[in-house]
Amino acid sequence: MGSQVSKQLEKRKAISTEKKALVDLGGSSGETYPGSDYRPSDRKNWMAGLNPEKLHINQLVWPGTHDSATNKIGIPMITRPFAQCQSLSIYRQLCVGTRVLDVRVQEDRRVCHGILTTYSVDVVIQELKKFLSETQSEIVILEIRTEFGHDDPPEFDKYLEEQLGEYLIHQDDNVFGKTIAELLPKRVICVWKPRKSPAPKHGSSLWSAGYLKDNWIDTDLPSTKFESNMKHLSEQPPLSSRKFFYRVENTVTPQADNPIVCVKPVTNRIHGYARLFITQCFSKGCADKLQIFSTDFIDEDFVEACVGLTQARVEGKA
């Protein structure tokens, strides 16, 4: 018992020390970078506002959500706090400016997060299509994977092609150098990551796992995650030569050995430091490598932080 108490005290001290490290870093370096003062007049149509004729795919900083379809997961007030990573629906996320969705499914096509389940993936597709019908120039990356420990939904690739066929941008390395206008009217890059089923082939309407990469580390320590994100990002090729999407997740994860295991209070340890991360990317010389930037519980400021840097790139200021 005494060793457990001592362990918890050490853990709390580590968390407190790491939170202070980010506060101090922000105080010394600030949160100003090219485009940091930009605010899109219409977040629902922010890509259209940056001129699709000029905006290249490899210039975008894509605001993304982690575990996107968990707004109604589990049982409210009972199991939901342990798995909910977003409070907004898929449609509301897209309207606020999200452009990368991370969706995990199980064999019956229900969305899940670990052992907890929520609505059918049909809801995700319907809300995505509603958003696409209301906009003209917004490109969305939809990543769908079979959750760890689950089996692939049968013939899921055919399902995705049937549901999204008219919108799908085909797997092609040349896409990265094209403008949004050159891709229209196609609007969805769908990355399908099965566990055992065959991966999408080159040239098909779905993209394979190798086209969306990240270096996820399982920690609830905010400064550790912040520094790990920076290290792995710095090791990536620059956007000008990269032929895959690379994601940085501005999140931390509850750990079983800690009394606080609900998602929101844990991920809040890093949530407010998105602009600081971008600022540090410039300080460390890797701002030209930041591409997909994802978060839990996305809000307007996170979207604007990403769109601002995108705008600066389009204007040749970053």
PDB file of C-alpha atoms in Angstrom:
ATOM      1  CA  MET A   1       0.000   0.000   0.000  1.00  0.00           C
ATOM      2  CA  GLY A   2       2.778   2.417   0.946  1.00  0.00           C
ATOM      3  CA  SER A   3       4.620   1.794  -2.314  1.00  0.00           C
ATOM      4  CA  GLN A   4       1.425   2.499  -4.301  1.00  0.00           C
ATOM      5  CA  VAL A   5       0.910   5.816  -2.507  1.00  0.00           C
ATOM      6  CA  SER A   6       4.548   6.736  -3.123  1.00  0.00           C
ATOM      7  CA  LYS A   7       4.176   5.807  -6.785  1.00  0.00           C
ATOM      8  CA  GLN A   8       1.103   8.003  -7.167  1.00  0.00           C
ATOM      9  CA  LEU A   9       2.832  10.941  -5.497  1.00  0.00           C
ATOM     10  CA  GLU A  10       5.762  10.583  -7.892  1.00  0.00           C
ATOM     11  CA  LYS A  11       3.359  10.436 -10.825  1.00  0.00           C
ATOM     12  CA  ARG A  12       1.543  13.591  -9.742  1.00  0.00           C
ATOM     13  CA  LYS A  13       4.850  15.385  -9.291  1.00  0.00           C
ATOM     14  CA  ALA A  14       5.962  14.338 -12.793  1.00  0.00           C
ATOM     15  CA  ILE A  15       2.721  15.603 -14.321  1.00  0.00           C
ATOM     16  CA  SER A  16       2.996  18.901 -12.438  1.00  0.00           C
ATOM     17  CA  THR A  17       6.613  19.329 -13.545  1.00  0.00           C
ATOM     18  CA  GLU A  18       5.738  18.643 -17.186  1.00  0.00           C
ATOM     19  CA  LYS A  19       2.775  21.022 -17.178  1.00  0.00           C
ATOM     20  CA  LYS A  20       5.021  23.745 -15.756  1.00  0.00           C
ATOM     21  CA  ALA A  21       7.620  23.051 -18.473  1.00  0.00           C
ATOM     22  CA  LEU A  22       5.072  23.887 -21.183  1.00  0.00           C
ATOM     23  CA  VAL A  23       3.876  26.974 -19.328  1.00  0.00           C
ATOM     24  CA  ASP A  24       7.470  28.200 -19.029  1.00  0.00           C
ATOM     25  CA  LEU A  25       8.204  27.429 -22.679  1.00  0.00           C
ATOM     26  CA  GLY A  26       5.187  29.452 -23.742  1.00  0.00           C
ATOM     27  CA  GLY A  27       6.210  32.318 -21.507  1.00  0.00           C
ATOM     28  CA  SER A  28       9.696  32.475 -22.976  1.00  0.00           C
ATOM     29  CA  SER A  29       8.918  31.950 -26.662  1.00  0.00           C
ATOM     30  CA  GLY A  30       5.363  33.212 -27.109  1.00  0.00           C
ATOM     31  CA  GLU A  31       2.837  31.910 -29.642  1.00  0.00           C
ATOM     32  CA  THR A  32       3.449  34.141 -32.647  1.00  0.00           C
ATOM     33  CA  TYR A  33       4.302  32.687 -36.057  1.00  0.00           C
ATOM     34  CA  PRO A  34       3.552  33.575 -39.701  1.00  0.00           C
ATOM     35  CA  GLY A  35      -0.238  33.553 -40.040  1.00  0.00           C
ATOM     36  CA  SER A  36      -0.955  33.309 -36.307  1.00  0.00           C
ATOM     37  CA  ASP A  37      -3.171  36.400 -36.430  1.00  0.00           C
ATOM     38  CA  TYR A  38      -5.232  35.155 -39.412  1.00  0.00           C
ATOM     39  CA  ARG A  39      -8.893  34.342 -38.774  1.00  0.00           C
ATOM     40  CA  PRO A  40     -10.932  32.816 -41.619  1.00  0.00           C
ATOM     41  CA  SER A  41     -14.218  34.628 -42.180  1.00  0.00           C
ATOM     42  CA  ASP A  42     -15.986  31.291 -42.799  1.00  0.00           C
ATOM     43  CA  ARG A  43     -14.493  28.214 -41.136  1.00  0.00           C
ATOM     44  CA  LYS A  44     -16.969  25.940 -42.915  1.00  0.00           C
ATOM     45  CA  ASN A  45     -15.454  27.024 -46.251  1.00  0.00           C
ATOM     46  CA  TRP A  46     -11.917  27.932 -45.196  1.00  0.00           C
ATOM     47  CA  MET A  47     -10.209  26.167 -48.102  1.00  0.00           C
ATOM     48  CA  ALA A  48     -12.411  28.053 -50.567  1.00  0.00           C
ATOM     49  CA  GLY A  49     -11.408  31.268 -48.792  1.00  0.00           C
ATOM     50  CA  LEU A  50      -7.717  30.611 -49.530  1.00  0.00           C
ATOM     51  CA  ASN A  51      -8.293  30.312 -53.299  1.00  0.00           C
ATOM     52  CA  PRO A  52      -8.454  26.703 -54.594  1.00  0.00           C
ATOM     53  CA  GLU A  53      -6.564  27.784 -57.725  1.00  0.00           C
ATOM     54  CA  LYS A  54      -3.487  28.645 -55.627  1.00  0.00           C
ATOM     55  CA  LEU A  55      -3.783  26.263 -52.680  1.00  0.00           C
ATOM     56  CA  HIS A  56      -1.723  23.082 -53.165  1.00  0.00           C
ATOM     57  CA  ILE A  57      -2.335  19.886 -51.211  1.00  0.00           C
ATOM     58  CA  ASN A  58       1.253  19.945 -49.928  1.00  0.00           C
ATOM     59  CA  GLN A  59       0.791  23.480 -48.524  1.00  0.00           C
ATOM     60  CA  LEU A  60      -2.069  22.561 -46.221  1.00  0.00           C
ATOM     61  CA  VAL A  61      -1.901  22.249 -42.465  1.00  0.00           C
ATOM     62  CA  TRP A  62      -4.894  19.957 -42.015  1.00  0.00           C
ATOM     63  CA  PRO A  63      -6.831  20.352 -38.731  1.00  0.00           C
ATOM     64  CA  GLY A  64      -7.734  16.831 -37.624  1.00  0.00           C
ATOM     65  CA  THR A  65      -9.605  15.090 -34.849  1.00  0.00           C
ATOM     66  CA  HIS A  66      -8.448  12.048 -32.887  1.00  0.00           C
ATOM     67  CA  ASP A  67     -11.081   9.303 -32.461  1.00  0.00           C
ATOM     68  CA  SER A  68     -13.463  11.517 -34.389  1.00  0.00           C
ATOM     69  CA  ALA A  69     -16.719   9.577 -34.009  1.00  0.00           C
ATOM     70  CA  THR A  70     -16.781   9.191 -30.217  1.00  0.00           C
ATOM     71  CA  ASN A  71     -19.181  12.009 -29.313  1.00  0.00           C
ATOM     72  CA  LYS A  72     -21.879   9.480 -28.307  1.00  0.00           C
ATOM     73  CA  ILE A  73     -19.746   6.476 -27.388  1.00  0.00           C
ATOM     74  CA  GLY A  74     -20.622   4.226 -24.466  1.00  0.00           C
ATOM     75  CA  ILE A  75     -23.112   5.132 -21.729  1.00  0.00           C
ATOM     76  CA  PRO A  76     -23.402   8.825 -20.733  1.00  0.00           C
ATOM     77  CA  MET A  77     -21.826   9.629 -17.341  1.00  0.00           C
ATOM     78  CA  ILE A  78     -20.812   5.982 -16.869  1.00  0.00           C
ATOM     79  CA  THR A  79     -18.474   4.661 -19.597  1.00  0.00           C
ATOM     80  CA  ARG A  80     -18.465   7.628 -21.985  1.00  0.00           C
ATOM     81  CA  PRO A  81     -15.894   9.736 -20.064  1.00  0.00           C
ATOM     82  CA  PHE A  82     -13.326   6.941 -20.449  1.00  0.00           C
ATOM     83  CA  ALA A  83     -13.489   6.875 -24.277  1.00  0.00           C
ATOM     84  CA  GLN A  84     -15.021  10.128 -25.545  1.00  0.00           C
ATOM     85  CA  CYS A  85     -12.444  12.199 -27.433  1.00  0.00           C
ATOM     86  CA  GLN A  86     -14.824  14.585 -29.236  1.00  0.00           C
ATOM     87  CA  SER A  87     -17.993  16.374 -28.118  1.00  0.00           C
ATOM     88  CA  LEU A  88     -19.090  17.488 -31.590  1.00  0.00           C
ATOM     89  CA  SER A  89     -20.762  15.317 -34.241  1.00  0.00           C
ATOM     90  CA  ILE A  90     -18.868  14.565 -37.447  1.00  0.00           C
ATOM     91  CA  TYR A  91     -20.932  17.175 -39.287  1.00  0.00           C
ATOM     92  CA  ARG A  92     -20.273  19.857 -36.643  1.00  0.00           C
ATOM     93  CA  GLN A  93     -16.553  19.052 -36.658  1.00  0.00           C
ATOM     94  CA  LEU A  94     -16.450  19.569 -40.406  1.00  0.00           C
ATOM     95  CA  CYS A  95     -18.396  22.817 -40.163  1.00  0.00           C
ATOM     96  CA  VAL A  96     -15.997  24.169 -37.518  1.00  0.00           C
ATOM     97  CA  GLY A  97     -13.101  23.439 -39.890  1.00  0.00           C
ATOM     98  CA  THR A  98     -11.899  19.865 -39.276  1.00  0.00           C
ATOM     99  CA  ARG A  99     -10.525  18.298 -42.458  1.00  0.00           C
ATOM    100  CA  VAL A 100      -9.058  14.980 -41.239  1.00  0.00           C
ATOM    101  CA  LEU A 101     -11.293  12.368 -39.604  1.00  0.00           C
ATOM    102  CA  ASP A 102     -10.012   9.350 -37.656  1.00  0.00           C
ATOM    103  CA  VAL A 103     -12.687   6.634 -37.438  1.00  0.00           C
ATOM    104  CA  ARG A 104     -12.299   3.141 -35.959  1.00  0.00           C
ATOM    105  CA  VAL A 105     -14.737   0.319 -36.738  1.00  0.00           C
ATOM    106  CA  GLN A 106     -15.450  -3.261 -35.739  1.00  0.00           C
ATOM    107  CA  GLU A 107     -16.807  -6.228 -37.717  1.00  0.00           C
ATOM    108  CA  ASP A 108     -20.470  -5.123 -37.663  1.00  0.00           C
ATOM    109  CA  ARG A 109     -19.531  -1.650 -39.008  1.00  0.00           C
ATOM    110  CA  ARG A 110     -20.179   0.052 -35.703  1.00  0.00           C
ATOM    111  CA  VAL A 111     -17.740   2.727 -34.632  1.00  0.00           C
ATOM    112  CA  CYS A 112     -15.757   1.742 -31.553  1.00  0.00           C
ATOM    113  CA  HIS A 113     -12.964   2.828 -29.227  1.00  0.00           C
ATOM    114  CA  GLY A 114     -11.481  -0.229 -27.608  1.00  0.00           C
ATOM    115  CA  ILE A 115     -14.356  -2.307 -26.261  1.00  0.00           C
ATOM    116  CA  LEU A 116     -16.904   0.544 -26.253  1.00  0.00           C
ATOM    117  CA  THR A 117     -19.187   1.104 -29.235  1.00  0.00           C
ATOM    118  CA  THR A 118     -21.401   3.816 -30.649  1.00  0.00           C
ATOM    119  CA  TYR A 119     -23.389   4.413 -33.830  1.00  0.00           C
ATOM    120  CA  SER A 120     -22.905   2.716 -37.209  1.00  0.00           C
ATOM    121  CA  VAL A 121     -20.301   4.040 -39.626  1.00  0.00           C
ATOM    122  CA  ASP A 122     -23.322   4.883 -41.814  1.00  0.00           C
ATOM    123  CA  VAL A 123     -23.800   7.940 -39.589  1.00  0.00           C
ATOM    124  CA  VAL A 124     -20.243   9.106 -40.316  1.00  0.00           C
ATOM    125  CA  ILE A 125     -20.750   8.710 -44.061  1.00  0.00           C
ATOM    126  CA  GLN A 126     -24.141  10.451 -44.025  1.00  0.00           C
ATOM    127  CA  GLU A 127     -22.800  13.438 -42.088  1.00  0.00           C
ATOM    128  CA  LEU A 128     -19.733  13.688 -44.329  1.00  0.00           C
ATOM    129  CA  LYS A 129     -21.935  13.637 -47.429  1.00  0.00           C
ATOM    130  CA  LYS A 130     -24.212  16.288 -45.933  1.00  0.00           C
ATOM    131  CA  PHE A 131     -21.197  18.553 -45.428  1.00  0.00           C
ATOM    132  CA  LEU A 132     -19.905  17.888 -48.947  1.00  0.00           C
ATOM    133  CA  SER A 133     -23.328  18.730 -50.416  1.00  0.00           C
ATOM    134  CA  GLU A 134     -23.262  22.117 -48.664  1.00  0.00           C
ATOM    135  CA  THR A 135     -19.719  23.099 -49.762  1.00  0.00           C
ATOM    136  CA  GLN A 136     -17.855  23.158 -53.064  1.00  0.00           C
ATOM    137  CA  SER A 137     -14.103  23.321 -52.522  1.00  0.00           C
ATOM    138  CA  GLU A 138     -13.389  21.606 -49.180  1.00  0.00           C
ATOM    139  CA  ILE A 139     -11.181  18.489 -49.330  1.00  0.00           C
ATOM    140  CA  VAL A 140     -11.500  15.938 -46.507  1.00  0.00           C
ATOM    141  CA  ILE A 141      -9.175  13.098 -45.521  1.00  0.00           C
ATOM    142  CA  LEU A 142     -11.250  10.249 -44.100  1.00  0.00           C
ATOM    143  CA  GLU A 143      -9.145   7.629 -42.335  1.00  0.00           C
ATOM    144  CA  ILE A 144     -11.051   4.481 -41.413  1.00  0.00           C
ATOM    145  CA  ARG A 145      -9.317   1.618 -39.672  1.00  0.00           C
ATOM    146  CA  THR A 146     -10.337  -1.618 -38.017  1.00  0.00           C
ATOM    147  CA  GLU A 147      -9.853  -1.099 -34.292  1.00  0.00           C
ATOM    148  CA  PHE A 148      -7.124  -3.111 -32.565  1.00  0.00           C
ATOM    149  CA  GLY A 149      -8.459  -6.462 -31.333  1.00  0.00           C
ATOM    150  CA  HIS A 150     -11.376  -6.473 -33.782  1.00  0.00           C
ATOM    151  CA  ASP A 151     -12.012  -8.145 -37.141  1.00  0.00           C
ATOM    152  CA  ASP A 152     -12.452  -6.278 -40.423  1.00  0.00           C
ATOM    153  CA  PRO A 153     -16.010  -5.578 -41.567  1.00  0.00           C
ATOM    154  CA  PRO A 154     -16.740  -7.890 -44.534  1.00  0.00           C
ATOM    155  CA  GLU A 155     -16.303  -6.267 -47.985  1.00  0.00           C
ATOM    156  CA  PHE A 156     -15.817  -2.889 -46.371  1.00  0.00           C
ATOM    157  CA  ASP A 157     -13.785  -1.537 -49.279  1.00  0.00           C
ATOM    158  CA  LYS A 158     -16.770  -2.096 -51.583  1.00  0.00           C
ATOM    159  CA  TYR A 159     -19.040  -0.387 -49.073  1.00  0.00           C
ATOM    160  CA  LEU A 160     -16.814   2.722 -48.997  1.00  0.00           C
ATOM    161  CA  GLU A 161     -16.612   2.842 -52.790  1.00  0.00           C
ATOM    162  CA  GLU A 162     -20.396   2.516 -53.124  1.00  0.00           C
ATOM    163  CA  GLN A 163     -21.089   5.200 -50.531  1.00  0.00           C
ATOM    164  CA  LEU A 164     -18.443   7.749 -51.564  1.00  0.00           C
ATOM    165  CA  GLY A 165     -17.580   6.835 -55.152  1.00  0.00           C
ATOM    166  CA  GLU A 166     -18.500  10.170 -56.745  1.00  0.00           C
ATOM    167  CA  TYR A 167     -16.290  12.057 -54.252  1.00  0.00           C
ATOM    168  CA  LEU A 168     -13.245   9.782 -54.052  1.00  0.00           C
ATOM    169  CA  ILE A 169      -9.818  11.070 -55.109  1.00  0.00           C
ATOM    170  CA  HIS A 170      -7.905   8.052 -56.422  1.00  0.00           C
ATOM    171  CA  GLN A 171      -4.628   6.932 -54.869  1.00  0.00           C
ATOM    172  CA  ASP A 172      -1.921   8.756 -56.822  1.00  0.00           C
ATOM    173  CA  ASP A 173       1.441  10.245 -55.761  1.00  0.00           C
ATOM    174  CA  ASN A 174       0.825  13.209 -58.078  1.00  0.00           C
ATOM    175  CA  VAL A 175      -2.032  14.400 -55.847  1.00  0.00           C
ATOM    176  CA  PHE A 176       0.420  15.965 -53.371  1.00  0.00           C
ATOM    177  CA  GLY A 177       1.639  18.544 -55.894  1.00  0.00           C
ATOM    178  CA  LYS A 178      -1.787  19.486 -57.247  1.00  0.00           C
ATOM    179  CA  THR A 179      -4.015  22.386 -56.308  1.00  0.00           C
ATOM    180  CA  ILE A 180      -7.453  21.867 -54.853  1.00  0.00           C
ATOM    181  CA  ALA A 181      -8.947  23.210 -58.083  1.00  0.00           C
ATOM    182  CA  GLU A 182      -7.147  20.499 -60.060  1.00  0.00           C
ATOM    183  CA  LEU A 183      -8.728  17.782 -57.901  1.00  0.00           C
ATOM    184  CA  LEU A 184     -12.283  19.078 -57.946  1.00  0.00           C
ATOM    185  CA  PRO A 185     -15.033  17.878 -58.152  1.00  0.00           C
ATOM    186  CA  LYS A 186     -13.456  14.944 -56.283  1.00  0.00           C
ATOM    187  CA  ARG A 187     -13.267  15.871 -52.590  1.00  0.00           C
ATOM    188  CA  VAL A 188     -12.413  12.883 -50.357  1.00  0.00           C
ATOM    189  CA  ILE A 189      -9.101  11.117 -49.780  1.00  0.00           C
ATOM    190  CA  CYS A 190     -10.264   7.909 -48.073  1.00  0.00           C
ATOM    191  CA  VAL A 191      -7.538   5.925 -46.301  1.00  0.00           C
ATOM    192  CA  TRP A 192      -8.720   2.391 -45.471  1.00  0.00           C
ATOM    193  CA  LYS A 193      -6.593   0.474 -42.955  1.00  0.00           C
ATOM    194  CA  PRO A 194      -7.845  -3.107 -42.526  1.00  0.00           C
ATOM    195  CA  ARG A 195      -6.170  -5.530 -40.124  1.00  0.00           C
ATOM    196  CA  LYS A 196      -6.319  -8.687 -42.263  1.00  0.00           C
ATOM    197  CA  SER A 197      -8.203  -7.869 -45.474  1.00  0.00           C
ATOM    198  CA  PRO A 198      -6.171  -6.893 -48.563  1.00  0.00           C
ATOM    199  CA  ALA A 199      -4.923  -3.304 -48.553  1.00  0.00           C
ATOM    200  CA  PRO A 200      -6.095  -0.920 -51.306  1.00  0.00           C
ATOM    201  CA  LYS A 201      -3.967  -1.238 -54.436  1.00  0.00           C
ATOM    202  CA  HIS A 202      -2.092   1.608 -56.097  1.00  0.00           C
ATOM    203  CA  GLY A 203      -4.389   3.581 -58.374  1.00  0.00           C
ATOM    204  CA  SER A 204      -7.572   2.444 -56.648  1.00  0.00           C
ATOM    205  CA  SER A 205     -10.215   4.779 -55.250  1.00  0.00           C
ATOM    206  CA  LEU A 206      -9.071   4.074 -51.676  1.00  0.00           C
ATOM    207  CA  TRP A 207      -5.651   4.886 -50.190  1.00  0.00           C
ATOM    208  CA  SER A 208      -3.526   2.367 -48.292  1.00  0.00           C
ATOM    209  CA  ALA A 209      -2.111   2.722 -44.760  1.00  0.00           C
ATOM    210  CA  GLY A 210       1.339   3.834 -45.941  1.00  0.00           C
ATOM    211  CA  TYR A 211      -0.126   7.113 -47.166  1.00  0.00           C
ATOM    212  CA  LEU A 212      -1.036   8.301 -43.662  1.00  0.00           C
ATOM    213  CA  LYS A 213       1.691   7.875 -41.065  1.00  0.00           C
ATOM    214  CA  ASP A 214       2.315   8.992 -37.496  1.00  0.00           C
ATOM    215  CA  ASN A 215       4.472   8.158 -34.484  1.00  0.00           C
ATOM    216  CA  TRP A 216       2.026   7.753 -31.642  1.00  0.00           C
ATOM    217  CA  ILE A 217       3.355   7.346 -28.115  1.00  0.00           C
ATOM    218  CA  ASP A 218       1.186   6.205 -25.226  1.00  0.00           C
ATOM    219  CA  THR A 219       1.741   8.724 -22.433  1.00  0.00           C
ATOM    220  CA  ASP A 220      -0.204  11.058 -20.159  1.00  0.00           C
ATOM    221  CA  LEU A 221       2.796  13.369 -19.710  1.00  0.00           C
ATOM    222  CA  PRO A 222       2.285  16.574 -21.762  1.00  0.00           C
ATOM    223  CA  SER A 223       5.875  17.762 -22.172  1.00  0.00           C
ATOM    224  CA  THR A 224       7.032  14.230 -23.026  1.00  0.00           C
ATOM    225  CA  LYS A 225       4.405  14.051 -25.783  1.00  0.00           C
ATOM    226  CA  PHE A 226       5.170  17.587 -26.991  1.00  0.00           C
ATOM    227  CA  GLU A 227       8.890  16.828 -27.298  1.00  0.00           C
ATOM    228  CA  SER A 228       8.282  13.417 -28.891  1.00  0.00           C
ATOM    229  CA  ASN A 229       6.002  15.007 -31.486  1.00  0.00           C
ATOM    230  CA  MET A 230       8.678  17.571 -32.308  1.00  0.00           C
ATOM    231  CA  LYS A 231      11.425  14.951 -32.559  1.00  0.00           C
ATOM    232  CA  HIS A 232       9.473  12.673 -34.909  1.00  0.00           C
ATOM    233  CA  LEU A 233       8.254  15.587 -37.039  1.00  0.00           C
ATOM    234  CA  SER A 234      11.828  16.865 -37.461  1.00  0.00           C
ATOM    235  CA  GLU A 235      12.820  13.459 -38.875  1.00  0.00           C
ATOM    236  CA  GLN A 236      10.254  13.614 -41.708  1.00  0.00           C
ATOM    237  CA  PRO A 237      11.028  14.739 -45.268  1.00  0.00           C
ATOM    238  CA  PRO A 238       9.827  18.259 -46.140  1.00  0.00           C
ATOM    239  CA  LEU A 239       6.377  18.632 -47.666  1.00  0.00           C
ATOM    240  CA  SER A 240       7.818  19.569 -51.051  1.00  0.00           C
ATOM    241  CA  SER A 241       9.173  16.036 -51.537  1.00  0.00           C
ATOM    242  CA  ARG A 242       6.879  13.983 -49.281  1.00  0.00           C
ATOM    243  CA  LYS A 243       4.541  11.482 -50.936  1.00  0.00           C
ATOM    244  CA  PHE A 244       2.507  10.607 -47.862  1.00  0.00           C
ATOM    245  CA  PHE A 245       0.548  12.429 -45.175  1.00  0.00           C
ATOM    246  CA  TYR A 246       2.189  12.728 -41.754  1.00  0.00           C
ATOM    247  CA  ARG A 247       0.127  13.363 -38.631  1.00  0.00           C
ATOM    248  CA  VAL A 248       1.097  14.965 -35.336  1.00  0.00           C
ATOM    249  CA  GLU A 249      -1.398  14.407 -32.506  1.00  0.00           C
ATOM    250  CA  ASN A 250      -1.631  17.128 -29.879  1.00  0.00           C
ATOM    251  CA  THR A 251      -3.064  14.667 -27.341  1.00  0.00           C
ATOM    252  CA  VAL A 252      -2.105  12.712 -24.242  1.00  0.00           C
ATOM    253  CA  THR A 253      -3.682   9.439 -23.133  1.00  0.00           C
ATOM    254  CA  PRO A 254      -5.030   8.284 -19.748  1.00  0.00           C
ATOM    255  CA  GLN A 255      -2.910   5.576 -18.145  1.00  0.00           C
ATOM    256  CA  ALA A 256      -4.201   2.673 -16.065  1.00  0.00           C
ATOM    257  CA  ASP A 257      -1.709   3.340 -13.251  1.00  0.00           C
ATOM    258  CA  ASN A 258      -3.071   6.840 -12.634  1.00  0.00           C
ATOM    259  CA  PRO A 259      -6.211   7.750 -10.639  1.00  0.00           C
ATOM    260  CA  ILE A 260      -7.365  10.098 -13.418  1.00  0.00           C
ATOM    261  CA  VAL A 261      -8.464   7.891 -16.315  1.00  0.00           C
ATOM    262  CA  CYS A 262     -11.143  10.058 -17.966  1.00  0.00           C
ATOM    263  CA  VAL A 263     -10.037  11.440 -21.333  1.00  0.00           C
ATOM    264  CA  LYS A 264     -10.886  15.132 -21.023  1.00  0.00           C
ATOM    265  CA  PRO A 265      -8.986  16.146 -17.859  1.00  0.00           C
ATOM    266  CA  VAL A 266      -5.949  14.209 -19.059  1.00  0.00           C
ATOM    267  CA  THR A 267      -5.847  15.488 -22.632  1.00  0.00           C
ATOM    268  CA  ASN A 268      -6.435  19.041 -21.374  1.00  0.00           C
ATOM    269  CA  ARG A 269      -2.840  18.911 -20.087  1.00  0.00           C
ATOM    270  CA  ILE A 270      -1.658  19.493 -23.677  1.00  0.00           C
ATOM    271  CA  HIS A 271      -4.780  20.751 -25.465  1.00  0.00           C
ATOM    272  CA  GLY A 272      -4.017  24.450 -25.088  1.00  0.00           C
ATOM    273  CA  TYR A 273      -0.504  24.261 -26.517  1.00  0.00           C
ATOM    274  CA  ALA A 274      -1.220  23.817 -30.231  1.00  0.00           C
ATOM    275  CA  ARG A 275      -0.063  27.331 -31.127  1.00  0.00           C
ATOM    276  CA  LEU A 276       3.025  26.892 -28.969  1.00  0.00           C
ATOM    277  CA  PHE A 277       3.843  23.716 -30.893  1.00  0.00           C
ATOM    278  CA  ILE A 278       3.610  25.542 -34.222  1.00  0.00           C
ATOM    279  CA  THR A 279       5.772  28.358 -32.855  1.00  0.00           C
ATOM    280  CA  GLN A 280       8.353  25.817 -31.743  1.00  0.00           C
ATOM    281  CA  CYS A 281       8.282  24.188 -35.187  1.00  0.00           C
ATOM    282  CA  PHE A 282       9.626  27.476 -36.551  1.00  0.00           C
ATOM    283  CA  SER A 283      12.215  27.718 -33.773  1.00  0.00           C
ATOM    284  CA  LYS A 284      13.411  24.164 -34.443  1.00  0.00           C
ATOM    285  CA  GLY A 285      13.452  24.572 -38.238  1.00  0.00           C
ATOM    286  CA  CYS A 286      10.756  22.032 -39.071  1.00  0.00           C
ATOM    287  CA  ALA A 287       7.728  24.238 -39.776  1.00  0.00           C
ATOM    288  CA  ASP A 288       7.962  23.166 -43.441  1.00  0.00           C
ATOM    289  CA  LYS A 289       7.188  19.595 -42.315  1.00  0.00           C
ATOM    290  CA  LEU A 290       3.968  20.130 -40.340  1.00  0.00           C
ATOM    291  CA  GLN A 291       1.013  18.718 -42.242  1.00  0.00           C
ATOM    292  CA  ILE A 292      -1.816  16.984 -40.335  1.00  0.00           C
ATOM    293  CA  PHE A 293      -2.268  18.352 -36.819  1.00  0.00           C
ATOM    294  CA  SER A 294      -4.898  16.534 -34.744  1.00  0.00           C
ATOM    295  CA  THR A 295      -6.485  17.043 -31.359  1.00  0.00           C
ATOM    296  CA  ASP A 296      -9.098  15.800 -28.921  1.00  0.00           C
ATOM    297  CA  PHE A 297     -12.172  17.993 -28.401  1.00  0.00           C
ATOM    298  CA  ILE A 298     -11.456  20.271 -31.357  1.00  0.00           C
ATOM    299  CA  ASP A 299     -12.382  23.949 -31.095  1.00  0.00           C
ATOM    300  CA  GLU A 300     -12.284  27.065 -33.265  1.00  0.00           C
ATOM    301  CA  ASP A 301      -8.890  28.259 -32.046  1.00  0.00           C
ATOM    302  CA  PHE A 302      -7.194  24.969 -32.962  1.00  0.00           C
ATOM    303  CA  VAL A 303      -8.654  25.175 -36.479  1.00  0.00           C
ATOM    304  CA  GLU A 304      -7.597  28.807 -36.853  1.00  0.00           C
ATOM    305  CA  ALA A 305      -4.059  27.995 -35.704  1.00  0.00           C
ATOM    306  CA  CYS A 306      -3.768  25.510 -38.595  1.00  0.00           C
ATOM    307  CA  VAL A 307      -5.551  27.639 -41.189  1.00  0.00           C
ATOM    308  CA  GLY A 308      -3.391  30.639 -40.317  1.00  0.00           C
ATOM    309  CA  LEU A 309      -0.179  28.769 -41.099  1.00  0.00           C
ATOM    310  CA  THR A 310      -1.734  27.445 -44.307  1.00  0.00           C
ATOM    311  CA  GLN A 311      -2.629  30.999 -45.342  1.00  0.00           C
ATOM    312  CA  ALA A 312       0.936  32.147 -44.663  1.00  0.00           C
ATOM    313  CA  ARG A 313       2.272  29.362 -46.893  1.00  0.00           C
ATOM    314  CA  VAL A 314      -0.065  30.344 -49.728  1.00  0.00           C
ATOM    315  CA  GLU A 315       1.071  33.963 -49.406  1.00  0.00           C
ATOM    316  CA  GLY A 316       4.738  32.920 -49.405  1.00  0.00           C
ATOM    317  CA  LYS A 317       5.294  34.069 -45.820  1.00  0.00           C
ATOM    318  CA  ALA A 318       6.129  30.626 -44.387  1.00  0.00           C
TER     319      ALA A 318
END
